[in-house]
Amino acid sequence: VLNKEEITKKLETIIVPGVNKNLVEMNYVQDISVADSTVSVKLSSACLDESVQEYLKSRISQLVKDGGEAKTAEVTFEEIKPNVLNKIGNVIAIMSGKGGVGKSLVSGLLAVALRRHGFNVGILDADITGPSIPRMFGVSDNPSCSTSGILPVSSKTGIEIMSLNLLLPSEDEAVIWRGPVIGKVITQFWEEVLWGNLDFLVVDLPPGTADAPLTVLQQLPVNGIVIVSSPQDLASMIVRKAVKMAQKMNKPIVGVVENMSYLHVPEINKDLEIFGSSKADEMAASAGAPLLAKIPIDPSLAALCDKGEIEDYDGAVIEDLWKNFGEAG
Ligand SMILES: Nc1ncnc2c1ncn2[C@@H]1O[C@H](COP(=O)(O)OP(=O)(O)O)[C@@H](O)[C@H]1O
Ligand SMILES: [Mg+2]
């Protein structure tokens, strides 16, 4: 018989256009009721323009008919804001003292590690003036938008991504907005993007410890910070600054990552510390947080990032991140 459970199962077969997830997973379903000859389904209209709403209506009618009980479907839409529908377990912000140390790379690798272990993961690219996440994951589709919200774009393995780059007419467009405007975009990425059910939302913060990252930490319910540094940095000073900022904001540092730690040379089977000796342990100590990973300089990793294939990377660091992050959190 067509009961609530059966109907939910049917709704689970309807993929929301633009994301690789179904209506139920995206928390669209508000109510299901079955009367004598009618199945009533109430959905949120968030991010669904009229044509998509019509499409969903006809899909649901068809599925109800296929139930073989001569019932008709009555599908209604209710305006509910994305951030009311979103269920996001953890918001992890990736922070660095300066640009170019691999903050985006670590954001990407952490997301890949969590995804590989079966979690629902999203990445919010909050580095508005230097967005690099879409490129790393090879996504370039324009997100589906309506007046009531924006849908993220799914990567190949199902990581949900939102970045200003996806909304700009061309990837090469330079963003020269001022601080308050940037802050507003980031808030919108939190409030108006329908992320659905996520275990982890990884936030690629703007670089440094100045205003921009501070704004993000104030506006988003971040519950863990990961600090990225390289041996080149004045590690202790940068970490001290980051620790201060985290404390001021009352946010726990859940781990530190040293990037570009060394270069492995197979011919001589040696790890060369080209940017100086590792400061990873020192960094972890001053952050009072575990070292999650030491990432080598790996040209094959850089090449995968440039090709949009970071999800294919199989370096040991992915498992290190997974293991140590899991233990830390
Ligand atoms: N461990 C690494 N091995 C090889 N290339 C790297 C590594 N870390 C970063 N890169 C490359 O360096 C550049 C800067 O990294 P990125 O993550 O974008 O830095 P950030 O976000 O901190 O500015 C990118 O082109 C990236 O592919
Ligand atoms: Mg970056």
Coordinates of C-alpha atoms and ligand atoms in Angstrom, one line a residue:
V1 CA 0.0 0.0 0.0
L2 CA 1.0 3.6 -0.5
N3 CA 1.8 4.8 2.9
K4 CA 4.1 7.5 4.1
E5 CA 7.1 5.2 4.1
E6 CA 6.4 4.0 0.6
I7 CA 6.0 7.6 -0.7
T8 CA 9.2 8.6 1.1
K9 CA 11.0 5.8 -0.7
K10 CA 9.6 7.1 -4.0
L11 CA 10.7 10.6 -3.3
E12 CA 14.2 9.3 -2.6
T13 CA 14.4 8.4 -6.3
I14 CA 13.9 11.9 -7.4
I15 CA 17.2 13.7 -7.9
V16 CA 17.1 17.5 -7.4
P17 CA 18.4 19.0 -10.6
G18 CA 21.9 20.5 -10.2
V19 CA 22.9 18.5 -7.1
N20 CA 23.5 14.8 -7.0
K21 CA 21.1 14.3 -4.1
N22 CA 17.5 13.4 -3.8
L23 CA 14.6 15.4 -2.4
V24 CA 14.6 13.6 0.9
E25 CA 18.4 14.0 1.4
M26 CA 18.1 17.7 0.7
N27 CA 15.4 18.1 3.3
Y28 CA 12.9 19.3 0.8
V29 CA 10.0 17.2 2.1
Q30 CA 8.0 19.0 4.7
D31 CA 4.9 16.8 4.9
I32 CA 3.3 13.7 3.4
S33 CA -0.3 12.7 3.9
V34 CA -2.4 10.0 2.3
A35 CA -6.2 10.3 2.1
D36 CA -8.6 8.0 0.1
S37 CA -7.7 9.0 -3.4
T38 CA -5.1 11.7 -2.9
V39 CA -1.5 11.7 -1.9
S40 CA -0.4 15.1 -0.6
V41 CA 3.2 16.1 -0.6
K42 CA 4.4 19.4 0.7
L43 CA 7.9 20.5 -0.4
S44 CA 10.0 23.5 0.3
S45 CA 10.4 25.7 -2.7
A46 CA 13.9 26.9 -1.8
C47 CA 16.2 27.3 -4.8
L48 CA 13.5 25.8 -7.2
D49 CA 12.3 28.0 -9.9
E50 CA 8.9 27.5 -11.5
S51 CA 10.0 25.1 -14.2
V52 CA 11.7 22.8 -11.7
Q53 CA 8.6 22.9 -9.5
E54 CA 6.5 21.8 -12.4
Y55 CA 9.0 19.1 -13.2
L56 CA 8.9 17.8 -9.7
K57 CA 5.1 17.9 -9.7
S58 CA 4.9 15.7 -12.7
R59 CA 7.5 13.3 -11.5
I60 CA 5.7 12.8 -8.2
S61 CA 2.3 12.4 -9.9
Q62 CA 3.9 9.8 -12.2
L63 CA 5.4 7.9 -9.2
V64 CA 2.2 7.9 -7.4
K65 CA 0.4 6.6 -10.4
D66 CA 3.0 3.9 -10.8
G67 CA 2.0 2.8 -7.2
G68 CA -0.9 1.1 -8.9
E69 CA -3.6 2.4 -6.5
A70 CA -5.3 4.9 -8.7
K71 CA -4.3 7.8 -6.5
T72 CA -3.6 11.4 -7.6
A73 CA -0.8 13.5 -6.2
E74 CA -1.3 17.0 -4.9
V75 CA 2.1 18.7 -4.6
T76 CA 2.4 22.0 -2.9
F77 CA 5.3 24.3 -2.3
E78 CA 6.1 26.3 0.8
E79 CA 8.7 29.0 1.0
I80 CA 11.2 27.9 3.6
K81 CA 14.7 29.4 3.7
P82 CA 17.7 27.2 2.9
N83 CA 19.3 27.8 6.3
V84 CA 16.2 26.5 8.0
L85 CA 16.4 23.3 5.9
N86 CA 20.1 22.8 6.3
K87 CA 21.4 20.3 8.8
I88 CA 25.1 20.8 9.1
G89 CA 26.9 18.7 11.7
N90 CA 30.3 20.4 11.8
V91 CA 31.8 23.5 10.4
I92 CA 35.5 23.3 10.0
A93 CA 37.5 26.4 9.0
I94 CA 40.9 26.1 7.4
M95 CA 43.1 29.0 8.4
S96 CA 46.6 30.2 7.5
G97 CA 48.8 33.0 8.5
K98 CA 49.4 34.0 4.9
G99 CA 48.4 33.2 1.3
G100 CA 50.0 30.6 -0.8
V101 CA 50.8 28.0 1.9
G102 CA 48.3 25.5 0.7
K103 CA 45.1 26.5 2.6
S104 CA 42.9 25.6 -0.3
L105 CA 44.8 22.4 -1.0
V106 CA 44.3 21.3 2.6
S107 CA 40.6 22.3 2.5
G108 CA 40.3 20.1 -0.6
L109 CA 42.3 17.2 0.8
L110 CA 40.4 17.2 4.0
A111 CA 37.1 17.2 2.2
V112 CA 38.2 14.3 0.0
A113 CA 39.4 12.3 3.0
L114 CA 36.1 12.7 4.8
R115 CA 34.1 12.0 1.7
R116 CA 36.1 8.8 1.0
H117 CA 35.1 7.6 4.4
G118 CA 31.4 8.0 3.6
F119 CA 30.6 11.4 5.1
N120 CA 28.4 14.0 3.5
V121 CA 30.8 16.9 2.9
G122 CA 30.5 20.4 1.5
I123 CA 33.1 23.1 0.8
L124 CA 32.3 26.8 1.3
D125 CA 34.9 28.8 -0.6
A126 CA 35.2 31.9 1.6
D127 CA 38.3 33.1 -0.1
I128 CA 36.3 35.5 -2.2
T129 CA 39.2 37.4 -3.8
G130 CA 41.2 34.2 -4.6
P131 CA 38.7 31.4 -5.0
S132 CA 40.4 28.3 -6.1
I133 CA 38.2 25.4 -4.9
P134 CA 36.1 24.9 -8.1
R135 CA 39.1 24.5 -10.3
M136 CA 40.7 21.9 -8.0
F137 CA 37.5 19.8 -8.2
G138 CA 36.9 20.5 -11.9
V139 CA 33.5 22.0 -11.4
S140 CA 32.4 24.9 -13.4
D141 CA 28.6 24.6 -13.8
N142 CA 26.6 27.6 -12.8
P143 CA 24.7 26.8 -9.7
S144 CA 20.9 26.6 -9.9
C145 CA 19.4 29.7 -8.4
S146 CA 16.0 31.1 -7.7
T147 CA 14.8 34.1 -5.7
S148 CA 14.7 31.8 -2.7
G149 CA 18.2 30.4 -2.7
I150 CA 21.2 28.8 -4.5
L151 CA 22.0 25.1 -4.8
P152 CA 25.7 24.1 -4.5
V153 CA 27.4 22.3 -7.4
S154 CA 28.3 18.6 -6.8
S155 CA 31.8 17.3 -7.5
K156 CA 32.4 14.0 -9.2
T157 CA 32.4 12.2 -5.8
G158 CA 29.5 14.1 -4.4
I159 CA 31.2 16.9 -2.5
E160 CA 28.9 20.0 -2.5
I161 CA 30.7 23.1 -3.5
M162 CA 29.9 26.8 -3.4
S163 CA 32.2 29.5 -4.5
L164 CA 31.9 32.9 -6.0
N165 CA 33.8 31.6 -9.0
L166 CA 30.8 29.5 -10.0
L167 CA 28.6 32.6 -10.0
L168 CA 30.9 35.0 -11.9
P169 CA 30.4 35.2 -15.7
S170 CA 34.0 34.1 -16.3
E171 CA 36.5 32.3 -14.1
D172 CA 39.1 35.0 -14.7
E173 CA 36.9 37.8 -13.4
A174 CA 38.8 39.7 -10.7
V175 CA 37.0 40.5 -7.6
I176 CA 37.8 43.9 -6.3
W177 CA 35.1 44.4 -3.7
R178 CA 35.5 45.9 -0.3
G179 CA 35.4 44.1 3.0
P180 CA 31.7 44.6 3.9
V181 CA 30.5 43.3 0.5
I182 CA 32.8 40.3 0.8
G183 CA 31.4 39.6 4.3
K184 CA 27.9 39.7 2.9
V185 CA 28.7 37.2 0.2
I186 CA 30.1 34.8 2.8
T187 CA 27.0 35.2 4.9
Q188 CA 24.8 34.5 1.9
F189 CA 26.8 31.3 1.2
W190 CA 25.9 30.2 4.7
E191 CA 22.2 31.4 4.8
E192 CA 21.0 31.1 1.2
V193 CA 22.7 28.0 -0.1
L194 CA 20.8 24.8 0.3
W195 CA 23.5 22.5 1.6
G196 CA 21.1 19.9 2.7
N197 CA 22.4 17.3 5.2
L198 CA 26.1 17.6 5.7
D199 CA 28.3 15.9 8.3
F200 CA 31.1 18.4 7.6
L201 CA 31.2 21.8 5.9
V202 CA 34.8 22.7 5.2
V203 CA 35.3 26.5 5.0
D204 CA 38.3 27.7 3.0
L205 CA 38.9 31.0 4.8
P206 CA 40.5 34.1 3.4
P207 CA 44.3 34.2 4.1
G208 CA 45.8 35.8 7.1
T209 CA 44.5 36.8 10.5
A210 CA 43.0 40.1 9.6
D211 CA 39.5 41.3 9.2
A212 CA 38.2 38.9 6.5
P213 CA 38.8 35.6 8.3
L214 CA 37.6 37.2 11.5
T215 CA 34.3 38.1 9.9
V216 CA 33.8 34.5 8.8
L217 CA 34.5 33.2 12.3
Q218 CA 32.0 35.7 13.7
Q219 CA 29.3 35.0 11.2
L220 CA 29.5 31.2 10.8
P221 CA 29.0 28.6 13.6
V222 CA 32.5 27.3 13.1
N223 CA 33.2 24.5 15.6
G224 CA 36.8 23.6 14.7
I225 CA 39.8 25.4 13.2
V226 CA 42.6 23.7 11.3
I227 CA 45.8 25.8 10.9
V228 CA 48.0 25.4 7.9
S229 CA 51.6 26.5 7.7
S230 CA 54.8 25.8 5.9
P231 CA 58.3 25.3 7.2
Q232 CA 59.2 28.6 5.5
D233 CA 56.9 30.6 7.7
L234 CA 57.9 32.1 10.9
A235 CA 55.8 29.3 12.2
S236 CA 55.7 30.2 15.9
M237 CA 54.7 33.7 15.3
I238 CA 52.0 32.9 12.8
V239 CA 50.6 30.1 14.9
R240 CA 50.6 32.4 18.0
K241 CA 48.5 34.9 16.1
A242 CA 46.1 32.3 14.9
V243 CA 45.8 30.8 18.4
K244 CA 45.1 34.2 19.8
M245 CA 42.4 34.8 17.2
A246 CA 40.8 31.4 17.8
Q247 CA 40.8 32.0 21.6
K248 CA 39.3 35.5 21.2
M249 CA 36.6 34.0 19.1
N250 CA 36.1 31.0 21.5
K251 CA 36.8 28.5 18.7
P252 CA 38.8 25.3 19.3
I253 CA 41.8 24.5 17.1
V254 CA 41.3 20.9 16.2
G255 CA 44.6 20.4 14.4
V256 CA 47.6 21.8 12.5
V257 CA 48.9 20.8 9.1
E258 CA 52.4 21.5 7.8
N259 CA 52.4 21.8 4.0
M260 CA 55.4 21.6 1.7
S261 CA 57.3 19.8 4.5
Y262 CA 59.7 18.0 2.4
L263 CA 60.3 16.6 -1.1
H264 CA 60.7 12.9 -1.5
V265 CA 63.4 12.0 -4.0
P266 CA 62.9 8.3 -5.0
E267 CA 66.2 8.0 -6.8
I268 CA 68.1 8.4 -3.5
N269 CA 65.2 7.4 -1.3
K270 CA 65.5 10.6 0.8
D271 CA 63.2 13.3 2.0
L272 CA 64.8 16.7 1.4
E273 CA 63.6 19.6 3.6
I274 CA 63.9 22.3 1.0
F275 CA 62.1 25.0 2.8
G276 CA 64.0 24.4 6.0
S277 CA 63.6 21.9 8.8
S278 CA 60.1 21.0 9.8
K279 CA 58.4 23.1 12.4
A280 CA 55.4 20.9 12.6
D281 CA 55.9 19.7 16.2
E282 CA 56.7 23.2 17.4
M283 CA 53.5 24.4 15.7
A284 CA 51.4 21.7 17.2
A285 CA 52.7 22.4 20.6
S286 CA 52.0 26.1 20.5
A287 CA 48.5 25.5 19.1
G288 CA 47.9 22.9 21.8
A289 CA 46.4 20.7 19.0
P290 CA 47.5 17.6 17.2
L291 CA 49.5 17.5 14.0
L292 CA 47.1 16.1 11.4
A293 CA 49.6 15.7 8.6
K294 CA 52.9 16.7 7.0
I295 CA 52.2 17.2 3.3
P296 CA 55.2 16.7 1.0
I297 CA 55.8 18.9 -2.0
D298 CA 54.3 16.7 -4.6
P299 CA 54.3 17.8 -8.3
S300 CA 51.7 15.1 -9.1
L301 CA 49.4 16.6 -6.5
A302 CA 49.8 20.0 -8.0
A303 CA 49.1 18.6 -11.5
L304 CA 45.9 16.9 -10.3
C305 CA 44.8 20.2 -8.7
D306 CA 45.4 22.0 -12.0
K307 CA 43.4 19.4 -13.9
G308 CA 40.5 19.5 -11.4
E309 CA 41.2 15.9 -10.3
I310 CA 42.1 16.3 -6.7
E311 CA 39.6 13.6 -5.9
D312 CA 41.9 11.1 -7.6
Y313 CA 44.8 11.7 -5.4
D314 CA 46.0 8.7 -3.5
G315 CA 48.9 10.0 -1.4
A316 CA 49.3 8.8 2.1
V317 CA 48.4 12.2 3.4
I318 CA 44.7 11.6 2.7
E319 CA 44.6 8.7 5.2
D320 CA 46.8 10.7 7.7
L321 CA 44.3 13.5 7.6
W322 CA 41.4 11.1 8.0
K323 CA 43.0 9.2 10.9
N324 CA 44.3 12.1 12.9
F325 CA 41.3 14.3 12.3
G326 CA 39.0 11.6 13.4
E327 CA 41.0 11.1 16.5
A328 CA 41.1 14.8 17.2
G329 CA 37.4 15.3 16.8
Ligands
LIG1 N1 52.3 20.1 -1.2 C1 52.2 20.6 -2.4 N2 52.8 20.1 -3.4 C2 52.7 20.6 -4.7 N3 52.0 21.8 -4.9 C3 51.4 22.4 -3.9 C4 51.4 21.9 -2.6 N4 50.7 22.7 -1.8 C5 50.3 23.7 -2.6 N5 50.7 23.5 -3.8 C6 50.4 24.4 -5.0 O1 50.7 25.7 -4.6 C7 49.7 26.6 -5.0 C8 49.1 27.4 -3.8 O2 48.3 26.5 -3.0 P1 46.9 26.9 -2.4 O3 46.3 25.7 -1.7 O4 46.1 27.5 -3.5 O5 47.4 28.0 -1.4 P2 46.5 29.0 -0.5 O6 45.1 28.6 -0.6 O7 47.0 29.0 0.9 O8 46.7 30.4 -1.1 C9 48.7 25.8 -5.8 O9 48.9 25.9 -7.1 C10 48.9 24.4 -5.3 O10 48.5 23.4 -6.2
MG2 MG 43.4 29.6 -1.5

